[in-house]
Amino acid sequence: MHEVSIAQEIIEIVKDYLPDGNGISVKSVKVDVGDFSNILPEALTFGFEVLTDNSGMKGAELIINKIPLTVNCINCNYISTLDEPLFFCKKCKSPNVEILTGTELKVTEIELND
Amino acid sequence: MSLITVERKILEKNDEIANLNREKFRFKEMFTMNLVSSPGSGKTSLIEQSINVLKHKLKIGVIEGDVQTNLDAQRIDALGVPVVQIVTNGSCHLDAMLVRDAFQKLIDLDLNLLFIENVGNLVCPAAYDLGEEMKVVIISTTEGDDKPLKYPAIFHNSKALVINKIDLLPHVNCNVDAISKNAYSINSELKIFETSCTTQEGISEWCEYLLSMVK
């Protein structure tokens, strides 16, 4: 349960884009959250709401873009989308795979009411 | 309305400090391990056993992380090894800033090996780079063989797995081969050790591995 810490880091990043003291508010913040990033989206949304309620960002919406876990097979180059994190190529069953997507945890877009 | 496109990792601040930590550790020629497990799997006992075997060969230091108390630091201190206790006051994981500040107290000691014992938790520590050279995940035979499947991220992000409390195998419903099989399905490159801190079984193999990492 480190989603509240993660929500706090998101808020700190958004602050960098807010002009000082002229009443501009944040409408929404878009984040990429990989399926293999150990984050529960509902808990992240909850943490974000609680923390923004007590800040100048009250009412800002957190939009979570979930990114599937995909791996590339070193053996046969096939790209598999994994529904669960069992790291095998779906085609040749090799465990020799590298993660392409699914570990993302980043802020991608901020929308301001101005 | 204005839209701002950004591309910033949420944990960028932690990662930046972790990289500075790693540079500092490497400059000091010190090998750093981040030990992660559930509460009660035997992280502190494994560190104690490692110290007992290696203290005349290596200069070892320990950073202990707990939600409360300095009980673990007392155990390490009793072995005559420098130790710093981090009390997180509720936080479920260590982060790079906490480790940076704790290491200030060890920086002048010319250590060869630093153990960082994380807060007992298989979830959150997987996400936080502390600047370590490798993560080690520890599970005990009382926890059941399905743990790698239930907490895959930490098994994926670790380089070694220690299966501890193997002396209890006759008494518990645990299949060590199943633990290994499940762990390999998450991370086929894991180095796996089987240990008992009570009977010392497997400790010498584990310590040989530590020595090979440091040198």
Short mmCIF file of N, CA, C and O in Angstrom, two decimals, chain A residues 17-109:
data_model
loop_
_atom_site.label_atom_id
_atom_site.label_comp_id
_atom_site.label_asym_id
_atom_site.label_seq_id
_atom_site.Cartn_x
_atom_site.Cartn_y
_atom_site.Cartn_z
N TYR A 17 4.22 22.61 -12.85
CA TYR A 17 3.60 23.17 -14.05
C TYR A 17 2.53 24.21 -13.72
O TYR A 17 1.86 24.70 -14.61
N LEU A 18 2.36 24.50 -12.42
CA LEU A 18 1.33 25.46 -12.02
C LEU A 18 1.96 26.84 -11.84
O LEU A 18 2.87 27.01 -11.05
N PRO A 19 1.45 27.83 -12.59
CA PRO A 19 1.95 29.18 -12.36
C PRO A 19 1.61 29.62 -10.94
O PRO A 19 0.58 29.21 -10.40
N ASP A 20 2.47 30.43 -10.35
CA ASP A 20 2.26 30.83 -8.95
C ASP A 20 1.06 31.74 -8.76
O ASP A 20 0.88 32.69 -9.50
N GLY A 21 0.24 31.41 -7.78
CA GLY A 21 -0.73 32.30 -7.16
C GLY A 21 -1.72 33.08 -8.01
O GLY A 21 -2.16 34.13 -7.61
N ASN A 22 -2.07 32.60 -9.23
CA ASN A 22 -3.07 33.36 -9.96
C ASN A 22 -4.37 32.57 -10.15
O ASN A 22 -5.12 32.79 -11.08
N GLY A 23 -4.60 31.66 -9.23
CA GLY A 23 -5.90 31.00 -9.18
C GLY A 23 -6.14 29.94 -10.26
O GLY A 23 -7.26 29.48 -10.43
N ILE A 24 -5.10 29.58 -10.99
CA ILE A 24 -5.30 28.53 -12.00
C ILE A 24 -5.42 27.18 -11.31
O ILE A 24 -4.61 26.84 -10.45
N SER A 25 -6.47 26.44 -11.68
CA SER A 25 -6.65 25.15 -11.02
C SER A 25 -6.37 24.00 -12.00
O SER A 25 -6.32 24.20 -13.22
N VAL A 26 -6.23 22.84 -11.44
CA VAL A 26 -5.91 21.65 -12.25
C VAL A 26 -7.21 20.91 -12.55
O VAL A 26 -7.96 20.57 -11.63
N LYS A 27 -7.48 20.69 -13.83
CA LYS A 27 -8.69 19.94 -14.18
C LYS A 27 -8.43 18.44 -14.10
O LYS A 27 -9.19 17.69 -13.50
N SER A 28 -7.33 18.03 -14.70
CA SER A 28 -7.05 16.59 -14.68
C SER A 28 -5.56 16.31 -14.85
O SER A 28 -4.82 17.15 -15.35
N VAL A 29 -5.19 15.13 -14.41
CA VAL A 29 -3.81 14.67 -14.56
C VAL A 29 -3.87 13.26 -15.13
O VAL A 29 -4.60 12.40 -14.62
N LYS A 30 -3.16 13.05 -16.23
CA LYS A 30 -3.17 11.72 -16.85
C LYS A 30 -1.88 10.98 -16.50
O LYS A 30 -0.79 11.55 -16.61
N VAL A 31 -2.02 9.75 -16.08
CA VAL A 31 -0.83 8.95 -15.75
C VAL A 31 -0.88 7.60 -16.44
O VAL A 31 -1.95 7.04 -16.66
N ASP A 32 0.28 7.10 -16.82
CA ASP A 32 0.41 5.73 -17.31
C ASP A 32 0.75 4.83 -16.13
O ASP A 32 1.70 5.12 -15.38
N VAL A 33 -0.02 3.76 -15.95
CA VAL A 33 0.26 2.81 -14.88
C VAL A 33 0.33 1.41 -15.49
O VAL A 33 -0.66 0.89 -16.01
N GLY A 34 1.51 0.83 -15.46
CA GLY A 34 1.69 -0.50 -16.02
C GLY A 34 1.03 -1.57 -15.16
O GLY A 34 0.95 -1.44 -13.94
N ASP A 35 0.58 -2.63 -15.82
CA ASP A 35 -0.05 -3.73 -15.08
C ASP A 35 0.94 -4.43 -14.15
O ASP A 35 0.54 -5.15 -13.24
N PHE A 36 2.26 -4.24 -14.39
CA PHE A 36 3.27 -4.89 -13.55
C PHE A 36 4.01 -3.85 -12.70
O PHE A 36 5.18 -3.99 -12.40
N SER A 37 3.30 -2.81 -12.29
CA SER A 37 3.94 -1.76 -11.51
C SER A 37 3.54 -1.83 -10.04
O SER A 37 3.91 -0.96 -9.26
N ASN A 38 2.79 -2.89 -9.69
CA ASN A 38 2.42 -3.08 -8.28
C ASN A 38 1.53 -1.97 -7.74
O ASN A 38 1.60 -1.65 -6.55
N ILE A 39 0.74 -1.38 -8.61
CA ILE A 39 -0.14 -0.30 -8.18
C ILE A 39 -1.59 -0.71 -8.41
O ILE A 39 -1.95 -1.18 -9.49
N LEU A 40 -2.40 -0.53 -7.38
CA LEU A 40 -3.84 -0.77 -7.50
C LEU A 40 -4.48 0.56 -7.89
O LEU A 40 -4.46 1.51 -7.10
N PRO A 41 -5.03 0.66 -9.12
CA PRO A 41 -5.56 1.94 -9.58
C PRO A 41 -6.58 2.57 -8.62
O PRO A 41 -6.54 3.77 -8.37
N GLU A 42 -7.45 1.74 -8.05
CA GLU A 42 -8.47 2.28 -7.14
C GLU A 42 -7.81 2.94 -5.92
O GLU A 42 -8.26 3.99 -5.45
N ALA A 43 -6.75 2.32 -5.41
CA ALA A 43 -6.08 2.88 -4.23
C ALA A 43 -5.33 4.16 -4.60
O ALA A 43 -5.25 5.10 -3.81
N LEU A 44 -4.79 4.19 -5.83
CA LEU A 44 -4.09 5.40 -6.28
C LEU A 44 -5.08 6.56 -6.43
O LEU A 44 -4.81 7.68 -6.00
N THR A 45 -6.25 6.27 -7.03
CA THR A 45 -7.29 7.30 -7.18
C THR A 45 -7.73 7.81 -5.82
O THR A 45 -7.87 9.02 -5.60
N PHE A 46 -7.92 6.90 -4.89
CA PHE A 46 -8.33 7.28 -3.53
C PHE A 46 -7.27 8.17 -2.88
O PHE A 46 -7.58 9.24 -2.36
N GLY A 47 -6.02 7.76 -2.96
CA GLY A 47 -4.92 8.55 -2.36
C GLY A 47 -4.84 9.93 -2.99
O GLY A 47 -4.66 10.93 -2.30
N PHE A 48 -5.01 9.98 -4.31
CA PHE A 48 -4.94 11.26 -5.02
C PHE A 48 -6.07 12.18 -4.58
O PHE A 48 -5.87 13.37 -4.33
N GLU A 49 -7.29 11.62 -4.44
CA GLU A 49 -8.43 12.44 -4.01
C GLU A 49 -8.21 13.00 -2.62
O GLU A 49 -8.45 14.18 -2.35
N VAL A 50 -7.76 12.14 -1.72
CA VAL A 50 -7.57 12.57 -0.33
C VAL A 50 -6.51 13.68 -0.26
O VAL A 50 -6.71 14.71 0.38
N LEU A 51 -5.40 13.49 -0.97
CA LEU A 51 -4.29 14.45 -0.89
C LEU A 51 -4.63 15.75 -1.61
O LEU A 51 -4.26 16.82 -1.15
N THR A 52 -5.33 15.68 -2.74
CA THR A 52 -5.65 16.92 -3.45
C THR A 52 -6.74 17.69 -2.72
O THR A 52 -6.80 18.92 -2.80
N ASP A 53 -7.62 17.00 -2.02
CA ASP A 53 -8.66 17.68 -1.23
C ASP A 53 -8.06 18.67 -0.24
O ASP A 53 -8.67 19.67 0.09
N ASN A 54 -6.87 18.35 0.22
CA ASN A 54 -6.22 19.20 1.22
C ASN A 54 -5.18 20.12 0.58
O ASN A 54 -4.27 20.59 1.24
N SER A 55 -5.30 20.34 -0.72
CA SER A 55 -4.31 21.18 -1.38
C SER A 55 -5.01 22.12 -2.36
O SER A 55 -6.24 22.09 -2.49
N GLY A 56 -4.21 22.91 -3.03
CA GLY A 56 -4.76 23.82 -4.05
C GLY A 56 -5.27 23.08 -5.29
O GLY A 56 -5.77 23.70 -6.22
N MET A 57 -5.15 21.78 -5.31
CA MET A 57 -5.58 21.02 -6.50
C MET A 57 -6.92 20.34 -6.29
O MET A 57 -7.25 19.37 -6.99
N LYS A 58 -7.68 20.81 -5.33
CA LYS A 58 -8.99 20.20 -5.01
C LYS A 58 -9.83 20.06 -6.28
O LYS A 58 -9.94 21.00 -7.07
N GLY A 59 -10.40 18.90 -6.47
CA GLY A 59 -11.27 18.67 -7.62
C GLY A 59 -10.56 18.14 -8.85
O GLY A 59 -11.20 17.78 -9.84
N ALA A 60 -9.25 18.09 -8.81
CA ALA A 60 -8.52 17.56 -9.98
C ALA A 60 -8.84 16.07 -10.16
O ALA A 60 -8.95 15.32 -9.19
N GLU A 61 -8.98 15.69 -11.43
CA GLU A 61 -9.31 14.29 -11.69
C GLU A 61 -8.04 13.54 -12.11
O GLU A 61 -7.24 14.05 -12.88
N LEU A 62 -7.87 12.35 -11.57
CA LEU A 62 -6.74 11.51 -11.97
C LEU A 62 -7.23 10.53 -13.03
O LEU A 62 -8.15 9.73 -12.77
N ILE A 63 -6.65 10.61 -14.21
CA ILE A 63 -7.05 9.70 -15.29
C ILE A 63 -5.94 8.67 -15.45
O ILE A 63 -4.79 9.01 -15.77
N ILE A 64 -6.30 7.41 -15.20
CA ILE A 64 -5.28 6.35 -15.22
C ILE A 64 -5.36 5.57 -16.53
O ILE A 64 -6.40 5.01 -16.87
N ASN A 65 -4.26 5.58 -17.25
CA ASN A 65 -4.15 4.83 -18.50
C ASN A 65 -3.37 3.55 -18.20
O ASN A 65 -2.16 3.59 -17.97
N LYS A 66 -4.11 2.42 -18.17
CA LYS A 66 -3.43 1.16 -17.81
C LYS A 66 -2.69 0.60 -19.02
O LYS A 66 -3.21 0.54 -20.12
N ILE A 67 -1.44 0.19 -18.77
CA ILE A 67 -0.60 -0.34 -19.85
C ILE A 67 -0.40 -1.84 -19.62
O ILE A 67 0.04 -2.25 -18.55
N PRO A 68 -0.73 -2.65 -20.61
CA PRO A 68 -0.59 -4.11 -20.43
C PRO A 68 0.87 -4.55 -20.32
O PRO A 68 1.77 -3.84 -20.78
N LEU A 69 1.06 -5.71 -19.74
CA LEU A 69 2.40 -6.29 -19.64
C LEU A 69 2.70 -7.04 -20.94
O LEU A 69 2.01 -8.00 -21.28
N THR A 70 3.70 -6.56 -21.67
CA THR A 70 4.10 -7.25 -22.89
C THR A 70 5.59 -7.59 -22.82
O THR A 70 6.37 -6.84 -22.22
N VAL A 71 5.95 -8.70 -23.40
CA VAL A 71 7.35 -9.13 -23.40
C VAL A 71 7.78 -9.55 -24.80
O VAL A 71 6.96 -10.04 -25.60
N ASN A 72 9.04 -9.32 -25.08
CA ASN A 72 9.61 -9.75 -26.35
C ASN A 72 10.47 -11.00 -26.11
O ASN A 72 11.27 -11.03 -25.17
N CYS A 73 10.29 -12.01 -26.93
CA CYS A 73 11.07 -13.24 -26.77
C CYS A 73 12.44 -13.07 -27.42
O CYS A 73 12.54 -12.75 -28.61
N ILE A 74 13.48 -13.31 -26.62
CA ILE A 74 14.85 -13.20 -27.15
C ILE A 74 15.11 -14.34 -28.14
O ILE A 74 15.86 -14.22 -29.08
N ASN A 75 14.41 -15.44 -27.89
CA ASN A 75 14.57 -16.65 -28.68
C ASN A 75 13.99 -16.54 -30.08
O ASN A 75 14.66 -16.78 -31.07
N CYS A 76 12.69 -16.11 -30.15
CA CYS A 76 12.00 -16.14 -31.46
C CYS A 76 11.44 -14.78 -31.85
O CYS A 76 10.75 -14.68 -32.88
N ASN A 77 11.67 -13.75 -31.01
CA ASN A 77 11.23 -12.38 -31.33
C ASN A 77 9.72 -12.16 -31.29
O ASN A 77 9.25 -11.11 -31.70
N TYR A 78 8.98 -13.16 -30.83
CA TYR A 78 7.53 -13.00 -30.75
C TYR A 78 7.17 -12.09 -29.56
O TYR A 78 7.78 -12.19 -28.50
N ILE A 79 6.21 -11.21 -29.75
CA ILE A 79 5.77 -10.33 -28.66
C ILE A 79 4.49 -10.88 -28.04
O ILE A 79 3.49 -11.08 -28.74
N SER A 80 4.56 -11.18 -26.74
CA SER A 80 3.40 -11.74 -26.04
C SER A 80 2.82 -10.70 -25.10
O SER A 80 3.55 -9.94 -24.47
N THR A 81 1.50 -10.66 -24.99
CA THR A 81 0.84 -9.88 -23.96
C THR A 81 0.48 -10.86 -22.84
O THR A 81 -0.19 -11.87 -23.09
N LEU A 82 0.95 -10.57 -21.64
CA LEU A 82 0.78 -11.51 -20.53
C LEU A 82 -0.39 -11.07 -19.64
O LEU A 82 -0.41 -9.95 -19.14
N ASP A 83 -1.36 -11.97 -19.46
CA ASP A 83 -2.49 -11.66 -18.57
C ASP A 83 -2.06 -11.80 -17.12
O ASP A 83 -2.61 -11.17 -16.23
N GLU A 84 -1.11 -12.67 -16.86
CA GLU A 84 -0.53 -12.78 -15.53
C GLU A 84 0.98 -12.83 -15.70
O GLU A 84 1.49 -13.22 -16.75
N PRO A 85 1.71 -12.38 -14.66
CA PRO A 85 3.15 -12.22 -14.83
C PRO A 85 3.93 -13.53 -14.76
O PRO A 85 4.80 -13.72 -13.92
N LEU A 86 3.62 -14.44 -15.66
CA LEU A 86 4.44 -15.65 -15.80
C LEU A 86 5.26 -15.44 -17.07
O LEU A 86 4.69 -15.36 -18.17
N PHE A 87 6.57 -15.33 -16.87
CA PHE A 87 7.40 -14.80 -17.95
C PHE A 87 7.87 -15.87 -18.92
O PHE A 87 9.00 -16.33 -18.86
N PHE A 88 6.94 -16.27 -19.80
CA PHE A 88 7.26 -17.20 -20.88
C PHE A 88 6.75 -16.63 -22.19
O PHE A 88 5.72 -15.96 -22.22
N CYS A 89 7.45 -16.93 -23.26
CA CYS A 89 6.96 -16.57 -24.59
C CYS A 89 5.72 -17.42 -24.87
O CYS A 89 5.74 -18.64 -24.69
N LYS A 90 4.65 -16.79 -25.35
CA LYS A 90 3.43 -17.55 -25.62
C LYS A 90 3.56 -18.45 -26.85
O LYS A 90 2.80 -19.38 -27.02
N LYS A 91 4.56 -18.14 -27.68
CA LYS A 91 4.71 -18.93 -28.90
C LYS A 91 5.66 -20.12 -28.70
O LYS A 91 5.28 -21.26 -28.88
N CYS A 92 6.89 -19.83 -28.26
CA CYS A 92 7.88 -20.92 -28.18
C CYS A 92 8.14 -21.38 -26.74
O CYS A 92 8.94 -22.27 -26.50
N LYS A 93 7.45 -20.76 -25.76
CA LYS A 93 7.52 -21.14 -24.34
C LYS A 93 8.87 -20.85 -23.68
O LYS A 93 9.11 -21.27 -22.54
N SER A 94 9.74 -20.14 -24.37
CA SER A 94 11.05 -19.82 -23.76
C SER A 94 10.87 -18.84 -22.60
O SER A 94 10.06 -17.91 -22.68
N PRO A 95 11.62 -19.05 -21.50
CA PRO A 95 11.57 -18.07 -20.41
C PRO A 95 12.49 -16.88 -20.67
O PRO A 95 12.55 -15.95 -19.87
N ASN A 96 13.18 -16.90 -21.78
CA ASN A 96 14.17 -15.87 -22.10
C ASN A 96 13.49 -14.68 -22.78
O ASN A 96 13.56 -14.51 -23.99
N VAL A 97 12.79 -13.90 -21.97
CA VAL A 97 12.01 -12.78 -22.51
C VAL A 97 12.41 -11.47 -21.82
O VAL A 97 12.88 -11.49 -20.69
N GLU A 98 12.20 -10.37 -22.53
CA GLU A 98 12.47 -9.07 -21.91
C GLU A 98 11.17 -8.25 -21.91
O GLU A 98 10.38 -8.30 -22.85
N ILE A 99 10.99 -7.48 -20.84
CA ILE A 99 9.77 -6.69 -20.71
C ILE A 99 9.80 -5.51 -21.69
O ILE A 99 10.79 -4.79 -21.76
N LEU A 100 8.72 -5.37 -22.45
CA LEU A 100 8.60 -4.21 -23.35
C LEU A 100 7.77 -3.12 -22.66
O LEU A 100 8.17 -1.97 -22.60
N THR A 101 6.60 -3.49 -22.17
CA THR A 101 5.73 -2.53 -21.48
C THR A 101 5.12 -3.20 -20.25
O THR A 101 5.11 -4.43 -20.15
N GLY A 102 4.60 -2.37 -19.34
CA GLY A 102 3.89 -2.91 -18.18
C GLY A 102 4.48 -2.48 -16.86
O GLY A 102 3.89 -2.71 -15.81
N THR A 103 5.66 -1.81 -16.90
CA THR A 103 6.24 -1.33 -15.63
C THR A 103 6.12 0.20 -15.52
O THR A 103 6.66 0.79 -14.61
N GLU A 104 5.39 0.80 -16.46
CA GLU A 104 5.29 2.27 -16.48
C GLU A 104 4.66 2.82 -15.20
O GLU A 104 3.77 2.22 -14.61
N LEU A 105 5.17 3.97 -14.83
CA LEU A 105 4.58 4.71 -13.71
C LEU A 105 4.98 6.16 -13.99
O LEU A 105 6.02 6.63 -13.53
N LYS A 106 4.18 6.84 -14.83
CA LYS A 106 4.61 8.19 -15.20
C LYS A 106 3.44 9.13 -15.46
O LYS A 106 2.33 8.69 -15.80
N VAL A 107 3.71 10.41 -15.29
CA VAL A 107 2.74 11.46 -15.59
C VAL A 107 2.91 11.81 -17.06
O VAL A 107 4.02 12.03 -17.53
N THR A 108 1.79 11.83 -17.79
CA THR A 108 1.90 12.09 -19.23
C THR A 108 1.21 13.37 -19.67
O THR A 108 1.55 13.93 -20.72
N GLU A 109 0.21 13.83 -18.91
CA GLU A 109 -0.54 15.02 -19.36
C GLU A 109 -1.19 15.72 -18.18
O GLU A 109 -1.68 15.08 -17.26
#
